Coordinates of C-alpha atoms and ligand atoms in Angstrom, one line a residue:
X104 CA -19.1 38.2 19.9
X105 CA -20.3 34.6 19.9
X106 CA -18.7 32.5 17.6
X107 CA -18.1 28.8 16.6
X108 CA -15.2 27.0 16.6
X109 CA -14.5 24.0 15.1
X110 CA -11.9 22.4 16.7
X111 CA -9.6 19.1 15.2
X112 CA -6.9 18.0 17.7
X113 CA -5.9 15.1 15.2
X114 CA -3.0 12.6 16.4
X115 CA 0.1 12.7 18.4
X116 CA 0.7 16.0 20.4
X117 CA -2.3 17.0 19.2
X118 CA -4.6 16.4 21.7
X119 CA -2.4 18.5 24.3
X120 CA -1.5 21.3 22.0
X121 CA -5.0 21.9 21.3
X122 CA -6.6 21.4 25.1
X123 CA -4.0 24.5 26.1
X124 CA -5.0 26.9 22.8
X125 CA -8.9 26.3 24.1
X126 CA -8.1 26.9 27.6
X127 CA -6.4 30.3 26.1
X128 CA -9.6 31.5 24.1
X129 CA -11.6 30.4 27.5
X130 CA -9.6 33.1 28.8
X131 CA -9.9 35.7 26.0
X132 CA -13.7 35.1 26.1
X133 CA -13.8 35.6 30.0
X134 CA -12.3 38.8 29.5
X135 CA -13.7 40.3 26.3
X136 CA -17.3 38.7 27.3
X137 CA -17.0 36.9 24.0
X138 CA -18.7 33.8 23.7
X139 CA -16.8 30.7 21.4
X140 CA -19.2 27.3 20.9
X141 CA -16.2 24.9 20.2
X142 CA -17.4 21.3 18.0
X143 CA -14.8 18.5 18.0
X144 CA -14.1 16.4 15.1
X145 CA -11.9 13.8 13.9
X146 CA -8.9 14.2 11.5
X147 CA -5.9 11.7 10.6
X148 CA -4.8 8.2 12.2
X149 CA -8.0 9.1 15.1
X150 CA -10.2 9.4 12.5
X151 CA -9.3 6.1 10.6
X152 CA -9.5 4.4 13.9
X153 CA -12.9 5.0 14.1
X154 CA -14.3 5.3 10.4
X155 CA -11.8 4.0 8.0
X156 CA -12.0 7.7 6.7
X157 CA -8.8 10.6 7.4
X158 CA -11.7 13.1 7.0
X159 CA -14.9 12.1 7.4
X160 CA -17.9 13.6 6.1
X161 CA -19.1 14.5 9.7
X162 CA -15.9 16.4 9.9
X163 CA -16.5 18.4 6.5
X164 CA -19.3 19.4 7.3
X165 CA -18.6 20.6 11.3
X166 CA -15.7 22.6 9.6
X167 CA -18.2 24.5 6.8
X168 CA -20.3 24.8 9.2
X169 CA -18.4 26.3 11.8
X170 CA -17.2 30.5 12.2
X171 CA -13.4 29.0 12.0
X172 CA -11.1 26.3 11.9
X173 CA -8.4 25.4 14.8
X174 CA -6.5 22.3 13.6
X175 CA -3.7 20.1 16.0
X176 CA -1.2 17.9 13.9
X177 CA -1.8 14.6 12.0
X178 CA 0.4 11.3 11.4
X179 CA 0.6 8.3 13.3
X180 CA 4.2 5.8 12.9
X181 CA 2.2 2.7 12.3
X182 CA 1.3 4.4 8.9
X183 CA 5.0 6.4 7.6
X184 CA 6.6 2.1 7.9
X185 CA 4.1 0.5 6.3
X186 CA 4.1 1.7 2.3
X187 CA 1.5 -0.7 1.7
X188 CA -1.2 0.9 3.9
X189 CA -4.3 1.9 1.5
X190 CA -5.1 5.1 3.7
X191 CA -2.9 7.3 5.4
X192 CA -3.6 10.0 7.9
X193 CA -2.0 12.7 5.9
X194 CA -4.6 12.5 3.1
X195 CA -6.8 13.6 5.6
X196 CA -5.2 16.5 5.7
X197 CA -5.1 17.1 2.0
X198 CA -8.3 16.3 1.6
X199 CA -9.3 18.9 4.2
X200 CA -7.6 21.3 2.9
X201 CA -8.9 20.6 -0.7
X202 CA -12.3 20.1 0.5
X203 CA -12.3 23.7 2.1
X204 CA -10.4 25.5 -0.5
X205 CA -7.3 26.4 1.3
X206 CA -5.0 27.4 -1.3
X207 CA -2.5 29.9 0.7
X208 CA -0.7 29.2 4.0
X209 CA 0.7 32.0 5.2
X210 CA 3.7 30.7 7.8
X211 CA 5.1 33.7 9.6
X212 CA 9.1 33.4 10.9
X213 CA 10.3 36.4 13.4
X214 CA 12.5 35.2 16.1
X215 CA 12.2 36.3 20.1
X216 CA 14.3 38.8 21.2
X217 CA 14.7 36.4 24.3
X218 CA 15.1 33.8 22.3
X219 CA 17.9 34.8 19.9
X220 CA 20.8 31.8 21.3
X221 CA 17.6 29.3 21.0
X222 CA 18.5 28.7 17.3
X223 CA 21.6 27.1 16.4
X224 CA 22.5 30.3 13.8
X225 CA 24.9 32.4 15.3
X226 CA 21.9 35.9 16.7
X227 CA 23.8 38.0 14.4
X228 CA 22.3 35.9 11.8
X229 CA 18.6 35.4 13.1
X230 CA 18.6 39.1 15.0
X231 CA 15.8 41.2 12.8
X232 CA 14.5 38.5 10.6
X233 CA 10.7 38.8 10.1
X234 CA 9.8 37.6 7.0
X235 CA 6.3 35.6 6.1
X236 CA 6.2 32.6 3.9
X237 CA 3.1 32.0 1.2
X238 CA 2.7 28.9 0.7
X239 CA 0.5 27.4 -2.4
X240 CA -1.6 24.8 -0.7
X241 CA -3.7 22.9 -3.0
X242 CA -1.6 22.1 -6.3
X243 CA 1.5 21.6 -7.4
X244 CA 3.0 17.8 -6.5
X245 CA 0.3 17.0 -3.7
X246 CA -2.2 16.8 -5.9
X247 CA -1.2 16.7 -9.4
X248 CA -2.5 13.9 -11.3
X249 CA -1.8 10.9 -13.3
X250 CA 0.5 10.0 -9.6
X251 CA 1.1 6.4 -9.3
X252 CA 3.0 3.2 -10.3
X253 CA 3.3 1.5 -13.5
X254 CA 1.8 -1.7 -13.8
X255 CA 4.9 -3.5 -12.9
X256 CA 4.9 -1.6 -9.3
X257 CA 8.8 -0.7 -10.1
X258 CA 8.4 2.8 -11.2
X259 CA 6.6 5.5 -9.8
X260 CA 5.9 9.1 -10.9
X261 CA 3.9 12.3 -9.2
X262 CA 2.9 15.0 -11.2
X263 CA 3.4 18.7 -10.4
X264 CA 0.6 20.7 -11.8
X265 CA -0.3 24.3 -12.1
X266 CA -2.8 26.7 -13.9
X267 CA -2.4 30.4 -14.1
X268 CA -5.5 31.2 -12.2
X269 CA -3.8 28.8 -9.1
X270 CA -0.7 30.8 -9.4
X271 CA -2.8 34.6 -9.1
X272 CA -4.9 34.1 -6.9
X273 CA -1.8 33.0 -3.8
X274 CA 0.0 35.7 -5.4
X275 CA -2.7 38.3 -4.8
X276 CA -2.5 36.7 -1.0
X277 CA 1.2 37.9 -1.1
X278 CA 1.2 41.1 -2.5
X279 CA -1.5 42.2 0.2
X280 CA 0.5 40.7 2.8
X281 CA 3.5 42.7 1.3
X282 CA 1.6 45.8 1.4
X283 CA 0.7 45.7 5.1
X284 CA 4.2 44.9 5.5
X285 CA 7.9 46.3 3.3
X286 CA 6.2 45.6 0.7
X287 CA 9.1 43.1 -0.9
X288 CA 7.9 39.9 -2.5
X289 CA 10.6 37.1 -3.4
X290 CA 9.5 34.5 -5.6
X291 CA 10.7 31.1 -5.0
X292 CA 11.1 28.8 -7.6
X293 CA 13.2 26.8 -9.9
X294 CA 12.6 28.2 -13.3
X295 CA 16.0 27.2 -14.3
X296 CA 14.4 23.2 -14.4
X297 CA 10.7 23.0 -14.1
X298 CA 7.8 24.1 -16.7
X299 CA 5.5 24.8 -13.7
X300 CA 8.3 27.2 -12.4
X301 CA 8.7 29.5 -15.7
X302 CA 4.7 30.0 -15.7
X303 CA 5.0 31.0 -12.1
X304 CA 7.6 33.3 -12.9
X305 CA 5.7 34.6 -16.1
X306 CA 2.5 35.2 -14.4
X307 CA 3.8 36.6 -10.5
X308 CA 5.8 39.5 -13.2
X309 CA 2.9 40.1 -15.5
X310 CA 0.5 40.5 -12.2
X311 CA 3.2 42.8 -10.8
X312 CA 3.2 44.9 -13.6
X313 CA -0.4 45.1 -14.3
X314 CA -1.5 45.4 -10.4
X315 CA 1.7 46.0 -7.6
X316 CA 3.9 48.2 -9.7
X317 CA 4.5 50.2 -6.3
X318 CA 6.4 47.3 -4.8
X319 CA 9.3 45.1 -4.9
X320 CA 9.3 41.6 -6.6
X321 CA 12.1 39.5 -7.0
X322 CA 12.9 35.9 -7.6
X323 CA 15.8 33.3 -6.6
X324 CA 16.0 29.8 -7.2
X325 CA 14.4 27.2 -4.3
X326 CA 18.0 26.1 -3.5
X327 CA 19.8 29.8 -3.6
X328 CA 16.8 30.5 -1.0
X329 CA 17.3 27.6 1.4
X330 CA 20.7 28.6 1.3
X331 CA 19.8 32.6 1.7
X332 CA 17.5 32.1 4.6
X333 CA 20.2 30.5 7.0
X334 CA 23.1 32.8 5.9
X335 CA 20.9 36.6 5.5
X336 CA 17.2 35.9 6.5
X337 CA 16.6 39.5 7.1
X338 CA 16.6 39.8 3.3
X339 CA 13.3 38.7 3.0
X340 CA 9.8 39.9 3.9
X341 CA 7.5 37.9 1.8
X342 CA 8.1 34.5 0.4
X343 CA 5.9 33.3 -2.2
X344 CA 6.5 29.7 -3.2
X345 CA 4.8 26.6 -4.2
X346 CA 3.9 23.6 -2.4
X347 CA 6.7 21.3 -2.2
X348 CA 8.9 24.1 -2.0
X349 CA 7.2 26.1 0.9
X350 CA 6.9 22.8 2.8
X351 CA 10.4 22.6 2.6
X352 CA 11.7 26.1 3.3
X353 CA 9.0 26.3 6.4
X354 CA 10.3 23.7 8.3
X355 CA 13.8 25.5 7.7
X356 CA 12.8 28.6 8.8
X357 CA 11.8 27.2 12.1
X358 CA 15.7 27.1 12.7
X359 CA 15.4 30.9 13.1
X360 CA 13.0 30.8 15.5
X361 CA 14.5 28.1 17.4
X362 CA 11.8 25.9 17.6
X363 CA 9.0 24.7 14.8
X364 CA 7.4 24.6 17.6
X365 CA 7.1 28.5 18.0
X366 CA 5.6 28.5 14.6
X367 CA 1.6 29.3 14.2
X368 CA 0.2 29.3 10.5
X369 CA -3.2 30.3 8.6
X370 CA -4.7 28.8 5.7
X371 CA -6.9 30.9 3.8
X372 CA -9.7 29.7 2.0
X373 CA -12.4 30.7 -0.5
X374 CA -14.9 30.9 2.4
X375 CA -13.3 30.1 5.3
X376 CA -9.7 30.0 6.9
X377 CA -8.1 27.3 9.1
X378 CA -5.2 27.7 11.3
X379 CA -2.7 25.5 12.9
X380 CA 0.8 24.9 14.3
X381 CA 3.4 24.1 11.1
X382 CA 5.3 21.5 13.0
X383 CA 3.9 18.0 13.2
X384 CA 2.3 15.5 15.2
X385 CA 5.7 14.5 17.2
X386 CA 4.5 10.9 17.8
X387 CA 7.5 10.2 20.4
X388 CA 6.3 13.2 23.2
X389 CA 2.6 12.3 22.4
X390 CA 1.4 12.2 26.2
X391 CA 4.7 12.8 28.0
X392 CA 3.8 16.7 28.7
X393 CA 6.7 18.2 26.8
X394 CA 5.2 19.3 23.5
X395 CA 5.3 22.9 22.9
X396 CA 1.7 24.4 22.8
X397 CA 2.9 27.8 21.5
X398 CA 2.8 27.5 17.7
X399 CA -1.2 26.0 18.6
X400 CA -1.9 29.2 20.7
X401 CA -0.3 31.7 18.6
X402 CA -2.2 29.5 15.8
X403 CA -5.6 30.7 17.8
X404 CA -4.2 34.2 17.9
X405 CA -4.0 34.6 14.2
X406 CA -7.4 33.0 14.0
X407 CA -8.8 35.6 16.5
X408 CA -7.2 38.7 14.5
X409 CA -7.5 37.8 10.6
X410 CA -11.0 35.5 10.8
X411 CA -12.7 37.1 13.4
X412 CA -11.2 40.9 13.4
X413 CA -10.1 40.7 17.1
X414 CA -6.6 42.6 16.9
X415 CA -6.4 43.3 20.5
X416 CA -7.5 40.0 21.9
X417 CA -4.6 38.4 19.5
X418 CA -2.0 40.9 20.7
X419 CA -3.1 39.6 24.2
X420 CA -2.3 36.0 23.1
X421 CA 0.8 37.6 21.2
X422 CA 2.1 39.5 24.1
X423 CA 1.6 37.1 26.8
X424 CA 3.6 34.0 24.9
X425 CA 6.3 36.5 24.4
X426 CA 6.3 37.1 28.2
X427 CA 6.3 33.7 29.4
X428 CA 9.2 33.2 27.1
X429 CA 11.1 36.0 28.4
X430 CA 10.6 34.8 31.9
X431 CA 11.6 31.2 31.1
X432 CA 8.4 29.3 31.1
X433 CA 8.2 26.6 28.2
X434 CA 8.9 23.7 27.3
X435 CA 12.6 21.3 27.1
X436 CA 12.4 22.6 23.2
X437 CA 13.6 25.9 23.8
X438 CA 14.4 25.8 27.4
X439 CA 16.5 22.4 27.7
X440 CA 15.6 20.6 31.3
X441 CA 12.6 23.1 31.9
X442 CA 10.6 22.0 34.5
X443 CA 7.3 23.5 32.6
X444 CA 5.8 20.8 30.5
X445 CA 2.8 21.4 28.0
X446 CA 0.1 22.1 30.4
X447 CA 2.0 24.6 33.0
X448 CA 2.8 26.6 29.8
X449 CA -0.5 27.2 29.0
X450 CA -1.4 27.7 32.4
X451 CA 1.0 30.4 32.5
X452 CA 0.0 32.1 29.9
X453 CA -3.4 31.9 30.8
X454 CA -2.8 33.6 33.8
X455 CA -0.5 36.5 31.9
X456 CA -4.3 37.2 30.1
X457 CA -5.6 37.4 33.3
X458 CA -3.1 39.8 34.5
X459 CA -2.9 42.0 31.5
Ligands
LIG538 C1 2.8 20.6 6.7 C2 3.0 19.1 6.8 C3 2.1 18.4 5.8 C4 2.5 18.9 4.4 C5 2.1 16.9 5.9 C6 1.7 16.4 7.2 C7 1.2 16.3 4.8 O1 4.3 18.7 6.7 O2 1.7 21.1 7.0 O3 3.8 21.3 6.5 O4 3.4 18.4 3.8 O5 1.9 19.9 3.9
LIG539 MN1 5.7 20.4 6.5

């Protein structure tokens, strides 16, 4: 197959990340005889370096005119202490995933066998969880409007927003990832406060009814489910949330794995998806060689399988991270004093491909 890539390292990490995810699909397309046409472009603090813009217009349109997206990490220190700053990397990222419709990020938590004393849980906690989270990606708080100050700068107020047709369509996204999977949904919310949350509730049971009668649905409140998903994760499968709330839990759920950063994600959009490593741009290893590229690469595996209908050229990717972790090649994160940095993980796995 011969496809294009667009490929946005962003800040940070990454740069590094992203250089050993490429040099992974180099390998896929050596052996598969595929052919991927990667086009680099700017997102975040790089971006505003060199346009004044998080996400320039160039970018947009190398992204919607590109097969797939494979994204890095943004954010940049100079911008999280300075509250004054008029542009921020981040928005970049919102704006992306605005601009390209990317309304459901689907963050997947299973642990490694291997890798079970990794997280700080206790394994007979974390042994057996696989679970997904759906995450709502363009409304709610990030985007609701009027968000702002009052004229006298001391009060400020976001606005969380959401229409029924937001809520259906990432809860279709759910119920077909429940389907290929135990076919459990759990609703996160917090119906018990918000307005936004009851019409979530109202809608994800009326859709239930009318369309997934055959499976489960069930709902807890956000901080019942931070709570649940430390103490019994293997009581979940699907996790559909909103924004704020699914940024939240995510990052939690990395506790299971060990590391965020073992933790790939897509984001599926109206035309085209874009897929990239949940953690963040790690300002303080940027360049030291210690970042994990895992989450990137397993980031490039899911693009392989769910944009581009490669299932065994992901379970390549899939199978040979798993075996350099059971052999003890990564990085300080999971493997404290490792002596493989960024790059000799990739290269490893790289040369797993080869071998398989
Ligand atoms: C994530 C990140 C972003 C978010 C930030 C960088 C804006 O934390 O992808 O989870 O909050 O969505
Ligand atoms: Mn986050």
């Amino acid at each position: 197959m011969h496809k294009t890539i667009a490929i946005l390292p962003g800040d940070g990490i990454g740069p590094e990340i992203m250089r050993q995810a490429v040099k992974v699909l180099d390998a896929i397309a050596a052996k598969y005889s595929h052919e991927f046409e990667y086009r680099y472009a700017d997102v975040g603090a790089c971006a505003i370096d060199k346009t004044g813009n998080p996400y320039p217009e160039e970018t947009h349109e190398i992204c919607t005119k590109s097969d797939s997206v494979l994204f890095g990490a943004i954010g940049d220190p100079k911008y999280d202490n300075d509250p004054a700053a008029k542009v921020r990397p981040e928005q970049g990222l919102l704006a992306m995933r605005k601009a390209l419709g990317l309304f459901a990020n689907i963050r997947p938590v299973k642990p490694y066998p291997s890798l079970l004393s990794a997280s700080p849980l206790k394994d007979s906690i974390v042994d057996g969880a696989d679970f997904i989270v759906v995450r709502e990606l363009t409304g709610g708080m990030y985007f609701g409007e009027p968000r702002g100050r009052n004229e006298a700068g001391n009060k400020a107020f976001d606005t969380c927003v959401y229409s029924k047709e937001e809520i259906e369509r990432v809860a279709d996204v759910a119920f077909a990832y429940a389907s290929r999977r135990r076919g459990h949904v759990t609703l996160v919310d917090k119906a018990n406060v918000l307005a936004t949350s009851r019409l979530w509730r109202e809608t994800v049971k009326a859709l239930h009814e009318r369309k997934y009668g055959d499976m489960r649905l069930d709902f807890l409140f956000v901080d019942n489910a931070a709570m649940k998903m430390v103490s019994n994760p293997r009581d979940f499968d699907v996790i559909l949330t909103e924004n704020m709330f699914g940024d939240i839990l995510s990052d939690l759920a990395g506790v299971i794995n060990g590391s965020i950063g073992l933790l790939p994600s897509a984001s599926s959009g109206l035309e085209r998806s874009l897929y990239e490593p949940i953690h963040g741009s790690y300002p303080q290893a940027a360049g030291k060689d210690i970042a994990n590229p895992v989450a990137t690469i397993l980031s490039a595996a899911m693009m392989l399988e769910d944009a581009f209908g490669a299932a065994e050229e992901g379970a390549d990717i899939r199978l040979a991270c798993e075996k350099a972790i059971a052999d003890g090649v990564c990085t300080p994160d999971i493997f404290p004093g490792s002596k493989y940095g960024t790059e000799a993980t990739g290269d490893y796995i790289v040369k797993i491909i080869g071998n398989l």
